Coordinates of C-alpha atoms and ligand atoms in Angstrom, one line a residue:
X17 CA 114.1 93.4 76.5
X18 CA 113.7 89.9 77.7
X19 CA 111.1 88.8 80.2
X20 CA 112.5 88.2 83.7
X21 CA 109.5 87.0 85.6
X22 CA 105.8 86.5 85.2
X23 CA 102.9 86.2 87.8
X24 CA 99.6 85.0 86.6
X25 CA 96.4 85.3 88.7
X26 CA 98.6 85.1 91.8
X27 CA 96.7 84.7 95.1
X28 CA 97.8 84.8 98.7
X29 CA 94.8 84.1 101.0
X30 CA 95.1 84.0 104.8
X31 CA 92.6 82.0 106.7
X32 CA 91.8 83.8 109.9
X33 CA 89.2 83.2 112.6
X34 CA 87.3 86.2 111.2
X35 CA 87.3 84.8 107.7
X36 CA 89.5 84.7 104.6
X37 CA 91.8 87.7 104.0
X38 CA 92.7 88.1 100.3
X39 CA 96.1 89.8 100.7
X40 CA 96.7 89.2 97.0
X41 CA 93.6 88.6 94.9
X42 CA 94.5 87.6 91.3
X43 CA 97.7 89.6 90.5
X44 CA 98.9 89.3 86.9
X45 CA 102.0 91.0 85.4
X46 CA 105.4 90.4 83.9
X47 CA 108.6 92.2 84.5
X48 CA 111.2 92.7 81.9
X49 CA 115.0 92.7 82.5
X50 CA 116.2 96.1 83.3
X51 CA 112.9 97.6 84.5
X52 CA 112.8 99.7 87.7
X53 CA 109.4 99.1 89.1
X54 CA 107.9 101.2 91.9
X55 CA 105.0 99.5 93.7
X56 CA 102.6 102.0 95.3
X57 CA 99.6 101.4 97.5
X58 CA 98.0 102.3 100.8
X59 CA 98.8 100.5 104.0
X60 CA 97.3 97.0 104.0
X61 CA 97.0 96.9 100.2
X62 CA 99.2 93.8 99.8
X63 CA 102.6 95.4 98.9
X64 CA 104.7 93.5 101.4
X65 CA 102.9 90.3 100.6
X66 CA 103.6 90.7 96.9
X67 CA 107.3 91.4 97.6
X68 CA 107.5 88.3 99.9
X69 CA 106.0 86.2 97.1
X70 CA 108.4 87.7 94.5
X71 CA 111.3 86.7 96.7
X72 CA 109.9 83.3 97.6
X73 CA 109.9 84.2 101.2
X74 CA 106.2 83.4 101.2
X75 CA 104.2 80.8 99.2
X76 CA 101.2 82.0 97.2
X77 CA 98.0 80.0 97.7
X78 CA 97.0 80.1 94.1
X79 CA 98.1 81.2 90.6
X80 CA 101.5 80.8 88.9
X81 CA 104.9 82.5 89.2
X82 CA 107.8 81.9 86.9
X83 CA 111.3 83.4 87.0
X84 CA 113.4 83.1 83.9
X85 CA 110.8 80.7 82.6
X86 CA 111.1 78.3 85.5
X87 CA 108.4 77.8 88.2
X88 CA 109.4 79.4 91.4
X89 CA 109.4 76.9 94.3
X90 CA 106.7 77.2 97.0
X91 CA 105.9 75.3 100.2
X92 CA 109.5 74.0 100.4
X93 CA 111.7 76.2 102.5
X94 CA 115.0 74.6 101.3
X95 CA 114.2 75.2 97.6
X96 CA 112.8 78.7 98.3
X97 CA 116.0 79.6 100.2
X98 CA 118.2 78.6 97.3
X99 CA 116.0 80.4 94.9
X100 CA 116.5 83.6 97.0
X101 CA 120.2 83.0 97.4
X102 CA 120.7 82.6 93.6
X103 CA 118.5 85.4 92.4
X104 CA 117.3 88.0 95.0
X105 CA 118.9 91.0 96.7
X106 CA 117.1 92.8 99.4
X107 CA 117.6 96.3 100.9
X108 CA 116.1 96.6 104.4
X109 CA 114.5 99.7 105.8
X110 CA 116.7 99.6 108.9
X111 CA 119.9 98.9 107.1
X112 CA 121.0 95.9 109.3
X113 CA 124.7 96.8 109.0
X114 CA 127.1 95.1 111.4
X115 CA 128.2 97.8 113.8
X116 CA 131.5 96.3 114.7
X117 CA 132.7 96.2 111.1
X118 CA 133.8 99.1 109.0
X119 CA 131.8 100.1 105.9
X120 CA 134.3 98.2 103.7
X121 CA 134.3 95.2 106.0
X122 CA 130.5 95.0 105.8
X123 CA 130.8 94.5 102.0
X124 CA 133.7 92.1 102.3
X125 CA 131.8 90.0 104.7
X126 CA 128.9 89.5 102.3
X127 CA 131.3 88.7 99.5
X128 CA 133.0 86.2 101.7
X129 CA 129.7 84.5 102.6
X130 CA 128.8 84.2 98.9
X131 CA 132.3 82.8 98.2
X132 CA 133.8 85.7 96.1
X133 CA 135.9 88.0 98.2
X134 CA 137.0 90.9 95.9
X135 CA 138.2 94.0 97.8
X136 CA 138.7 95.9 94.5
X137 CA 135.1 95.4 93.5
X138 CA 133.9 96.2 97.1
X139 CA 135.6 99.5 96.8
X140 CA 134.2 100.2 93.4
X141 CA 130.7 99.5 94.7
X142 CA 131.2 101.9 97.5
X143 CA 132.4 104.5 95.1
X144 CA 129.4 103.9 92.9
X145 CA 127.1 104.9 95.8
X146 CA 129.3 107.9 96.7
X147 CA 131.0 106.5 99.8
X148 CA 134.7 106.3 98.7
X149 CA 135.7 108.7 101.6
X150 CA 133.9 106.7 104.2
X151 CA 135.1 103.1 103.7
X152 CA 137.1 102.9 106.9
X153 CA 134.4 104.3 109.1
X154 CA 132.0 102.4 111.3
X155 CA 128.2 102.5 110.7
X156 CA 127.8 104.5 113.9
X157 CA 130.1 107.2 112.5
X158 CA 128.1 108.0 109.3
X159 CA 124.6 109.4 108.7
X160 CA 121.4 107.3 108.1
X161 CA 121.4 108.1 104.4
X162 CA 125.1 107.0 104.1
X163 CA 124.3 103.8 106.0
X164 CA 121.5 103.1 103.6
X165 CA 123.9 103.6 100.7
X166 CA 126.3 101.0 102.3
X167 CA 123.3 98.7 102.6
X168 CA 122.7 99.2 98.9
X169 CA 126.3 98.5 98.0
X170 CA 126.1 95.4 100.1
X171 CA 122.8 94.2 98.5
X172 CA 124.3 94.4 95.0
X173 CA 127.7 92.9 96.0
X174 CA 126.4 89.4 95.3
X175 CA 125.1 90.5 91.9
X176 CA 121.4 89.7 92.4
X177 CA 119.2 89.4 89.3
X178 CA 116.3 91.1 91.1
X179 CA 116.7 93.7 93.8
X180 CA 113.8 94.3 96.2
X181 CA 113.2 96.9 98.8
X182 CA 110.2 97.6 101.2
X183 CA 109.9 101.2 102.2
X184 CA 113.7 101.5 102.1
X185 CA 113.6 105.2 102.4
X186 CA 110.8 105.1 105.0
X187 CA 112.8 106.6 107.8
X188 CA 114.9 109.1 105.8
X189 CA 114.2 112.8 105.0
X190 CA 113.3 113.8 101.5
X191 CA 116.8 115.1 100.5
X192 CA 118.4 112.0 101.9
X193 CA 115.8 109.7 100.2
X194 CA 116.7 111.4 96.9
X195 CA 120.4 110.7 97.4
X196 CA 119.7 107.1 98.3
X197 CA 117.4 106.6 95.2
X198 CA 120.0 108.2 92.9
X199 CA 122.7 105.9 94.2
X200 CA 120.3 103.0 93.8
X201 CA 119.4 103.8 90.2
X202 CA 123.0 104.3 89.1
X203 CA 124.0 101.0 90.8
X204 CA 121.2 99.1 89.2
X205 CA 122.0 100.5 85.8
X206 CA 125.7 99.8 86.0
X207 CA 125.2 96.3 87.3
X208 CA 122.2 95.4 85.0
X209 CA 119.9 94.7 88.0
X210 CA 116.2 94.7 87.7
X211 CA 114.4 96.2 90.7
X212 CA 111.0 96.4 92.5
X213 CA 110.7 98.9 95.3
X214 CA 107.7 99.3 97.5
X215 CA 106.8 102.7 98.8
X216 CA 103.9 105.0 99.6
X217 CA 105.9 108.1 98.6
X218 CA 104.7 109.4 95.3
X219 CA 107.9 111.5 95.2
X220 CA 109.9 108.4 94.3
X221 CA 108.0 107.7 91.1
X222 CA 110.6 109.8 89.1
X223 CA 113.2 107.1 89.7
X224 CA 111.1 104.3 88.2
X225 CA 110.6 103.1 84.6
X226 CA 107.3 101.7 85.6
X227 CA 104.7 102.3 88.3
X228 CA 102.3 99.6 89.5
X229 CA 99.5 100.7 91.9
X230 CA 97.9 98.1 94.1
X231 CA 94.8 98.2 96.4
X232 CA 93.0 95.5 98.3
X233 CA 95.3 92.9 96.7
X234 CA 94.5 93.9 93.2
X235 CA 96.5 95.8 90.6
X236 CA 94.7 99.2 89.9
X237 CA 97.1 100.5 87.3
X238 CA 100.3 99.6 85.6
X239 CA 102.2 102.3 83.7
X240 CA 105.5 102.5 82.0
X241 CA 106.7 106.0 82.5
X242 CA 110.2 106.1 81.1
X243 CA 111.5 104.2 78.1
X244 CA 115.1 104.9 78.9
X245 CA 115.7 101.8 80.8
X246 CA 119.2 100.4 80.3
X247 CA 118.5 97.6 77.9
Ligands
ADP25 N1 100.0 86.7 108.5 C1 98.8 87.3 108.2 N2 97.7 86.8 108.6 C2 96.5 87.4 108.3 N3 96.4 88.5 107.5 C3 97.6 89.0 107.1 C4 98.8 88.5 107.4 N4 99.8 89.2 106.8 C5 99.2 90.2 106.1 N5 97.8 90.1 106.3 C6 96.8 91.0 105.7 O1 97.0 91.0 104.3 C7 96.7 92.3 103.8 C8 98.0 92.9 103.1 O2 99.0 93.1 104.0 P1 100.4 93.6 103.6 O3 100.9 92.9 102.4 O4 101.3 93.6 104.8 O5 100.1 95.2 103.1 P2 101.0 96.4 102.9 O6 102.4 96.0 102.9 O7 100.6 97.0 101.6 O8 100.7 97.4 104.0 C9 96.3 93.2 105.1 O9 94.9 93.2 105.1 C10 96.9 92.4 106.2 O10 96.2 92.6 107.4
MG26 MG1 104.1 96.6 104.1

């Protein structure tokens, strides 16, 4: 497998009136293409900060980060935005679907915004996440788990290289979370998408090929648990 990205000694310090907060304190790892990483850690351990650095939503204050062997831009919002647009997909915890558009139209809109409207592919993506019967419904007419699966289809419609999610099953029950994660895994495998998902739910570990545990801004353990990743 080829290397997708590498962080070396990454730091994200915040200066606060009470002193320096080391949200990320020397994080080093690389992620290979095709890995499905679950990032686990207690509240305040630095998970969201790490995702925000991975997606160039935030700038590290030290260390290096390269993506496909190129330094990821920092402290330059224009370059950071285009890095995100080219490479990153994001699944939100609260779905953020447009309520006035049908399920299918939500996908078509994203395709249109990224300049490749393709209704056939939009329908295939919805089928992939098990929603072929719901394409003409509105978000308010389907369940939370189904809405999250629409959001997944939407997030992969633009073919991101790296898909990220922060507590994306955080407000779903266990059974629904499992359905969402299954949809996510098959979508990522089919579309060759590498992923990093943040959670504090140990039950999601079974969907990963690798588990990274973080506490106080440092990596505590980093374990490959399945070798059957798709490459
Ligand atoms: N804008 C900020 N200013 C100061 N401290 C922050 C800021 N954002 C996050 N932190 C601190 O950084 C640490 C990591 O936060 P975060 O990445 O949100 O943790 P997690 O997502 O694991 O709950 C926490 O101690 C948090 O209080
Ligand atoms: Mg968080």
